[in-house]
Amino acid sequence: MGTPLPSRTLSLTAHRRLGDVLLERNLLTATQFEEASQRAAFQRIRVSEYLLKESLVSPLDLAKALATQYEVEFLDLDQVQIQPEVTKLIPEMIVRNFLILPVELKANTLVLVTPDPIQILKLENLKHQLPESLEVKVCTKTQIEEAIPRLYKNDQAVDRIVKHLSKRQSSKKSASQSQTIGTGQKSSAPSVEALVNKFLERALADRASDVHIDPSEEKVRVRIRIDGILHEIHTLPPELHPSVSSRIKVLSNLDISERRQPQDGGFRHQGHSGPVDIRVSTLPTAFGEKIVLRLLDRSMMRGSFVQIGMSPTLSNVMMALLDRPHGIVFITGPTGSGKTTTLYSMLNQIDSIERNVITVEDPIEFKFDTINQVQVNEKAGLTFAGLLKHILRQDPDVLMIGEVRDQETADLSVRAALTGHLVLSTIHTNDSVSTPTRLIDMGVEPFLLASGLTAVIAQRLVRMLCLHCRKKTTLSKEDARLLGTTTLAPGSAIHEPVGCDKCLNSGYQNRIALFEFMPIDEFVRQAIIERRPESEILKYLNSRGFISMRQDGIDKIASGITSVEEVLKATI
């Protein structure tokens, strides 16, 4: 299996009928395959394409069947470290159009992977540019579709577009045309549109959460934020910034003539994996408008508690809290700690058919079909506090308040919890224990807070180790000392980051939250009323098995989810 093929002939032989392989593996009956063959012929597509399109066979089963049919090796692409230099041997257009990916060059044999071995014939025109022999392997279609944008970053395509636009800008004629960019005319919009699309494609391929377009005197930097870290992906000449800015403003329904005031908007982009909601913010700076595009991950907004990092025990506690008819639950942490994602996960667990759920948000990041969501608009007088007064007349069962920012909002939220409503909200504090003190300092009466508060959850985000390249190691004495752990002894088995093509050589892929949960029992309630020191409350909680964010991080280190460095950085 996996016999090299001479590049001069590029021949490949099917040793068995696909139908026979599928029948042998009990994946289809003879009647099903015959019917699929007839329908595929009628639609003028290959039967393998029809089987996938109609979900008659899973991508994995089909890939393994095709490997057997052509007597080549099945390759799990997720377990392969692809050599970056070999991707230059076949043009990106060929790779994308025919789903043929070079993965390794050994001796003078180029190893190719494809979901359909017959695609090797499409390389006929390139045979003189390729090594002496080729070795074909099979993977699933999904794996190769996910690998292509990760390995081919569209850098050359972006450079061509930038060069083309710069030439236009250099003449007076193009200068006059550039003023129409984003106004709906077609003269030069397609090029600018393509440039913006390339930035979004790159961001989505690299799992970025944000795209930053930063103008300066000499250049415009384009950066993307991946797992909390900004990476520069392109630079543009300053003269292209107005065109790019106008294009994004048109998409976001913003005023393209307004450059002196900040603006907020948004649009929906059709990515390869489906629609993506994008929130746009502009900010005037010394050299033009800085633009930030937030790419909203719909899957995380509807994630379960376990998916966002809660232990099964804490998940069960959270479910019980959401079944309560009244009380207030605060999610606390700094900006960018994932509080909104946790709030949305909580809303996702609430039965909004039997309960009237109303939210007040600034901004609304993800829209629910069965929940009443209200956007704050301070210019129109729609503040958190002002809206909350009106919402309480709407017979709500559950209130979600995006953020408690002032005394009036805090006071109204607590009073709503005391009058038979379940209230979910966020506040900025360093940990769970300091939250009652913060609310009292804002002006909430201690006896009201003690009666209405149900629980406080503090959280931070840490990067998750890449499962494809993480390496086993042992916990050093120094790291154990820094962590202050008694549950993870020096010499314990842990994992550390390495870096591969699947994680952009960072060693990390995606993020997860560290949580600490403070229940409000009789002791804590009395401590709030008497305004006892936070240290006294913390001492009591520790005696009751309190799990801090640091301890939750230590548990995740022991499970191989994250690293010592990430936990220390998040819980300093």
mmCIF file of C-alpha atoms in Angstrom, residues 107-333:
data_model
loop_
_atom_site.group_PDB
_atom_site.id
_atom_site.type_symbol
_atom_site.label_atom_id
_atom_site.label_comp_id
_atom_site.label_asym_id
_atom_site.label_seq_id
_atom_site.Cartn_x
_atom_site.Cartn_y
_atom_site.Cartn_z
ATOM 1 C CA ALA A 107 14.065 11.217 -0.829
ATOM 2 C CA ASN A 108 12.651 12.168 -4.239
ATOM 3 C CA THR A 109 9.083 11.094 -3.507
ATOM 4 C CA LEU A 110 6.364 13.649 -2.801
ATOM 5 C CA VAL A 111 3.608 12.371 -0.512
ATOM 6 C CA LEU A 112 0.182 13.739 -1.427
ATOM 7 C CA VAL A 113 -3.060 13.389 0.470
ATOM 8 C CA THR A 114 -6.545 13.730 -0.996
ATOM 9 C CA PRO A 115 -10.102 12.655 -0.166
ATOM 10 C CA ASP A 116 -10.371 11.088 -3.646
ATOM 11 C CA PRO A 117 -7.313 9.358 -5.209
ATOM 12 C CA ILE A 118 -8.566 9.888 -8.774
ATOM 13 C CA GLN A 119 -7.797 13.584 -8.290
ATOM 14 C CA ILE A 120 -4.122 12.746 -8.872
ATOM 15 C CA LEU A 121 -4.874 12.863 -12.606
ATOM 16 C CA LYS A 122 -5.599 16.587 -12.267
ATOM 17 C CA LEU A 123 -1.858 17.147 -11.732
ATOM 18 C CA GLU A 124 -1.016 16.128 -15.309
ATOM 19 C CA ASN A 125 -0.067 19.687 -16.289
ATOM 20 C CA LEU A 126 2.261 19.967 -13.304
ATOM 21 C CA LYS A 127 4.083 16.665 -13.684
ATOM 22 C CA HIS A 128 7.286 18.254 -14.982
ATOM 23 C CA GLN A 129 7.454 20.551 -11.928
ATOM 24 C CA LEU A 130 7.020 17.718 -9.429
ATOM 25 C CA PRO A 131 9.539 15.231 -8.008
ATOM 26 C CA GLU A 132 10.327 12.003 -9.857
ATOM 27 C CA SER A 133 7.640 10.011 -8.059
ATOM 28 C CA LEU A 134 4.467 10.632 -6.101
ATOM 29 C CA GLU A 135 2.894 8.684 -3.266
ATOM 30 C CA VAL A 136 -0.839 9.111 -2.778
ATOM 31 C CA LYS A 137 -2.654 8.693 0.515
ATOM 32 C CA VAL A 138 -6.282 9.291 1.464
ATOM 33 C CA CYS A 139 -7.795 11.461 4.202
ATOM 34 C CA THR A 140 -11.294 12.785 4.872
ATOM 35 C CA LYS A 141 -12.633 15.766 2.951
ATOM 36 C CA THR A 142 -13.212 17.693 6.195
ATOM 37 C CA GLN A 143 -9.607 17.252 7.305
ATOM 38 C CA ILE A 144 -8.151 18.614 4.090
ATOM 39 C CA GLU A 145 -10.627 21.515 3.964
ATOM 40 C CA GLU A 146 -9.545 22.514 7.476
ATOM 41 C CA ALA A 147 -5.834 22.103 6.702
ATOM 42 C CA ILE A 148 -5.739 24.187 3.515
ATOM 43 C CA PRO A 149 -6.535 27.620 5.042
ATOM 44 C CA ARG A 150 -4.160 26.850 7.888
ATOM 45 C CA LEU A 151 -1.240 26.144 5.544
ATOM 46 C CA TYR A 152 -2.006 28.577 2.722
ATOM 47 C CA LYS A 153 -2.436 32.018 4.234
ATOM 48 C CA ASN A 154 -3.331 33.906 1.024
ATOM 49 C CA ASP A 155 -0.273 36.142 1.555
ATOM 50 C CA GLN A 156 0.588 36.211 -2.150
ATOM 51 C CA ALA A 157 -3.011 36.984 -3.097
ATOM 52 C CA VAL A 158 -3.102 39.872 -0.611
ATOM 53 C CA ASP A 159 0.205 41.217 -1.947
ATOM 54 C CA ARG A 160 -1.167 41.167 -5.507
ATOM 55 C CA ILE A 161 -4.326 43.030 -4.472
ATOM 56 C CA VAL A 162 -2.347 45.623 -2.511
ATOM 57 C CA LYS A 163 0.043 46.165 -5.415
ATOM 58 C CA HIS A 164 -2.882 46.536 -7.825
ATOM 59 C CA LEU A 165 -4.679 49.050 -5.604
ATOM 60 C CA SER A 166 -1.515 51.032 -4.964
ATOM 61 C CA LYS A 167 -0.980 51.449 -8.700
ATOM 62 C CA ARG A 168 -4.491 52.785 -9.065
ATOM 63 C CA GLN A 169 -3.969 55.211 -6.228
ATOM 64 C CA SER A 170 -0.816 56.562 -7.865
ATOM 65 C CA SER A 171 -2.716 58.155 -10.762
ATOM 66 C CA LYS A 172 -5.177 61.040 -10.617
ATOM 67 C CA LYS A 173 -7.805 58.932 -12.309
ATOM 68 C CA SER A 174 -7.628 56.216 -9.681
ATOM 69 C CA ALA A 175 -7.627 58.876 -6.969
ATOM 70 C CA SER A 176 -10.973 60.147 -8.202
ATOM 71 C CA GLN A 177 -12.314 56.617 -8.441
ATOM 72 C CA SER A 178 -11.157 55.751 -4.907
ATOM 73 C CA GLN A 179 -13.604 58.299 -3.500
ATOM 74 C CA THR A 180 -16.452 56.135 -4.772
ATOM 75 C CA ILE A 181 -15.213 53.040 -2.980
ATOM 76 C CA GLY A 182 -17.875 51.757 -0.624
ATOM 77 C CA THR A 183 -20.634 53.914 -2.155
ATOM 78 C CA GLY A 184 -22.046 51.060 -4.182
ATOM 79 C CA GLN A 185 -20.249 51.808 -7.478
ATOM 80 C CA LYS A 186 -18.319 48.994 -9.086
ATOM 81 C CA SER A 187 -15.236 50.809 -10.408
ATOM 82 C CA SER A 188 -12.718 49.681 -7.800
ATOM 83 C CA ALA A 189 -14.862 48.149 -5.058
ATOM 84 C CA PRO A 190 -14.216 44.524 -6.059
ATOM 85 C CA SER A 191 -10.493 44.818 -5.299
ATOM 86 C CA VAL A 192 -11.065 46.432 -1.902
ATOM 87 C CA GLU A 193 -13.818 43.914 -1.198
ATOM 88 C CA ALA A 194 -11.426 41.085 -2.036
ATOM 89 C CA LEU A 195 -8.782 42.551 0.261
ATOM 90 C CA VAL A 196 -11.172 42.763 3.222
ATOM 91 C CA ASN A 197 -12.417 39.237 2.486
ATOM 92 C CA LYS A 198 -8.836 37.917 2.524
ATOM 93 C CA PHE A 199 -8.301 39.402 5.982
ATOM 94 C CA LEU A 200 -11.497 37.758 7.238
ATOM 95 C CA GLU A 201 -10.624 34.410 5.631
ATOM 96 C CA ARG A 202 -7.224 34.465 7.317
ATOM 97 C CA ALA A 203 -8.748 35.378 10.678
ATOM 98 C CA LEU A 204 -11.349 32.612 10.469
ATOM 99 C CA ALA A 205 -8.799 30.030 9.322
ATOM 100 C CA ASP A 206 -6.566 30.862 12.286
ATOM 101 C CA ARG A 207 -9.467 30.843 14.807
ATOM 102 C CA ALA A 208 -8.980 34.552 15.547
ATOM 103 C CA SER A 209 -11.394 36.426 17.779
ATOM 104 C CA ASP A 210 -10.562 39.923 16.495
ATOM 105 C CA VAL A 211 -9.075 41.737 13.504
ATOM 106 C CA HIS A 212 -7.256 45.020 14.219
ATOM 107 C CA ILE A 213 -6.569 47.579 11.476
ATOM 108 C CA ASP A 214 -4.121 50.119 12.947
ATOM 109 C CA PRO A 215 -3.063 53.166 10.887
ATOM 110 C CA SER A 216 0.260 54.914 11.465
ATOM 111 C CA GLU A 217 2.253 57.520 9.583
ATOM 112 C CA GLU A 218 4.166 55.075 7.394
ATOM 113 C CA LYS A 219 1.947 51.998 7.205
ATOM 114 C CA VAL A 220 -1.276 50.316 8.253
ATOM 115 C CA ARG A 221 -0.851 47.189 10.373
ATOM 116 C CA VAL A 222 -3.364 44.368 10.145
ATOM 117 C CA ARG A 223 -3.299 42.135 13.209
ATOM 118 C CA ILE A 224 -5.431 39.237 14.395
ATOM 119 C CA ARG A 225 -5.951 38.062 17.969
ATOM 120 C CA ILE A 226 -5.569 34.317 18.437
ATOM 121 C CA ASP A 227 -6.194 32.843 21.881
ATOM 122 C CA GLY A 228 -5.716 36.280 23.424
ATOM 123 C CA ILE A 229 -2.432 37.130 21.624
ATOM 124 C CA LEU A 230 -2.162 39.638 18.734
ATOM 125 C CA HIS A 231 -0.251 38.586 15.593
ATOM 126 C CA GLU A 232 0.627 40.899 12.697
ATOM 127 C CA ILE A 233 -0.378 39.297 9.388
ATOM 128 C CA HIS A 234 -0.052 42.132 6.851
ATOM 129 C CA THR A 235 0.964 45.745 6.383
ATOM 130 C CA LEU A 236 -0.680 48.122 3.923
ATOM 131 C CA PRO A 237 0.443 51.451 2.474
ATOM 132 C CA PRO A 238 -1.283 54.374 4.249
ATOM 133 C CA GLU A 239 -3.083 55.516 1.087
ATOM 134 C CA LEU A 240 -5.206 52.334 1.097
ATOM 135 C CA HIS A 241 -6.566 52.898 4.584
ATOM 136 C CA PRO A 242 -9.510 55.166 3.564
ATOM 137 C CA SER A 243 -10.664 52.613 0.990
ATOM 138 C CA VAL A 244 -10.516 49.708 3.430
ATOM 139 C CA SER A 245 -12.212 51.800 6.108
ATOM 140 C CA SER A 246 -15.018 52.810 3.747
ATOM 141 C CA ARG A 247 -15.594 49.210 2.654
ATOM 142 C CA ILE A 248 -15.943 48.005 6.246
ATOM 143 C CA LYS A 249 -18.227 50.927 7.118
ATOM 144 C CA VAL A 250 -20.547 50.151 4.212
ATOM 145 C CA LEU A 251 -20.787 46.519 5.328
ATOM 146 C CA SER A 252 -21.540 47.677 8.875
ATOM 147 C CA ASN A 253 -24.121 50.348 7.943
ATOM 148 C CA LEU A 254 -21.907 53.108 9.338
ATOM 149 C CA ASP A 255 -21.513 56.682 8.088
ATOM 150 C CA ILE A 256 -18.543 56.660 5.678
ATOM 151 C CA SER A 257 -18.257 60.461 5.814
ATOM 152 C CA GLU A 258 -17.872 60.535 9.608
ATOM 153 C CA ARG A 259 -14.212 60.157 10.614
ATOM 154 C CA ARG A 260 -14.068 62.317 13.749
ATOM 155 C CA GLN A 261 -16.444 60.349 15.991
ATOM 156 C CA PRO A 262 -16.291 56.699 17.118
ATOM 157 C CA GLN A 263 -18.888 54.451 15.512
ATOM 158 C CA ASP A 264 -20.213 50.964 16.246
ATOM 159 C CA GLY A 265 -21.924 48.573 13.853
ATOM 160 C CA GLY A 266 -21.796 45.059 12.532
ATOM 161 C CA PHE A 267 -22.489 42.682 9.669
ATOM 162 C CA ARG A 268 -22.691 38.997 8.846
ATOM 163 C CA HIS A 269 -19.924 37.362 6.800
ATOM 164 C CA GLN A 270 -20.416 34.092 4.948
ATOM 165 C CA GLY A 271 -17.404 31.980 5.896
ATOM 166 C CA HIS A 272 -16.475 28.532 4.613
ATOM 167 C CA SER A 273 -18.101 26.909 7.669
ATOM 168 C CA GLY A 274 -21.208 29.087 7.683
ATOM 169 C CA PRO A 275 -22.251 32.625 8.608
ATOM 170 C CA VAL A 276 -20.158 34.572 11.105
ATOM 171 C CA ASP A 277 -21.454 37.613 13.012
ATOM 172 C CA ILE A 278 -18.915 40.451 13.064
ATOM 173 C CA ARG A 279 -19.079 43.443 15.395
ATOM 174 C CA VAL A 280 -17.267 46.564 14.169
ATOM 175 C CA SER A 281 -15.868 49.484 16.180
ATOM 176 C CA THR A 282 -14.089 52.553 14.792
ATOM 177 C CA LEU A 283 -11.963 54.991 16.794
ATOM 178 C CA PRO A 284 -10.378 58.224 15.492
ATOM 179 C CA THR A 285 -6.590 58.296 16.058
ATOM 180 C CA ALA A 286 -3.772 60.630 15.050
ATOM 181 C CA PHE A 287 -3.267 58.884 11.699
ATOM 182 C CA GLY A 288 -6.818 57.846 10.871
ATOM 183 C CA GLU A 289 -9.491 55.534 12.180
ATOM 184 C CA LYS A 290 -8.485 52.401 14.058
ATOM 185 C CA ILE A 291 -10.933 49.622 13.220
ATOM 186 C CA VAL A 292 -11.551 46.508 15.279
ATOM 187 C CA LEU A 293 -13.688 43.655 13.986
ATOM 188 C CA ARG A 294 -14.875 41.174 16.627
ATOM 189 C CA LEU A 295 -15.613 37.737 15.162
ATOM 190 C CA LEU A 296 -18.337 36.212 17.299
ATOM 191 C CA ASP A 297 -18.093 32.456 17.817
ATOM 192 C CA ARG A 298 -21.688 31.235 17.742
ATOM 193 C CA SER A 299 -20.736 27.745 18.932
ATOM 194 C CA MET A 300 -19.205 29.089 22.160
ATOM 195 C CA MET A 301 -22.207 31.301 22.824
ATOM 196 C CA ARG A 302 -24.317 28.157 22.910
ATOM 197 C CA GLY A 303 -21.763 26.004 24.680
ATOM 198 C CA SER A 304 -22.475 23.860 27.707
ATOM 199 C CA PHE A 305 -20.937 24.605 31.092
ATOM 200 C CA VAL A 306 -18.445 21.748 30.683
ATOM 201 C CA GLN A 307 -17.392 23.050 27.247
ATOM 202 C CA ILE A 308 -16.414 26.448 28.670
ATOM 203 C CA GLY A 309 -14.344 24.864 31.459
ATOM 204 C CA MET A 310 -16.602 24.102 34.428
ATOM 205 C CA SER A 311 -16.104 20.853 36.271
ATOM 206 C CA PRO A 312 -19.065 18.425 36.252
ATOM 207 C CA THR A 313 -19.670 19.246 39.936
ATOM 208 C CA LEU A 314 -19.801 22.992 39.308
ATOM 209 C CA SER A 315 -21.975 22.434 36.223
ATOM 210 C CA ASN A 316 -24.558 20.654 38.359
ATOM 211 C CA VAL A 317 -24.476 23.473 40.907
ATOM 212 C CA MET A 318 -25.019 26.016 38.131
ATOM 213 C CA MET A 319 -27.998 24.090 36.768
ATOM 214 C CA ALA A 320 -29.544 24.100 40.256
ATOM 215 C CA LEU A 321 -28.988 27.863 40.546
ATOM 216 C CA LEU A 322 -30.812 28.474 37.254
ATOM 217 C CA ASP A 323 -33.820 26.518 38.538
ATOM 218 C CA ARG A 324 -34.250 28.949 41.435
ATOM 219 C CA PRO A 325 -37.174 31.381 41.059
ATOM 220 C CA HIS A 326 -35.276 34.394 42.434
ATOM 221 C CA GLY A 327 -31.889 35.693 43.554
ATOM 222 C CA ILE A 328 -28.941 37.303 41.793
ATOM 223 C CA VAL A 329 -25.854 35.557 40.378
ATOM 224 C CA PHE A 330 -22.799 37.645 39.496
ATOM 225 C CA ILE A 331 -20.088 36.625 37.021
ATOM 226 C CA THR A 332 -16.938 38.612 37.774
ATOM 227 C CA GLY A 333 -13.581 39.158 36.146
#
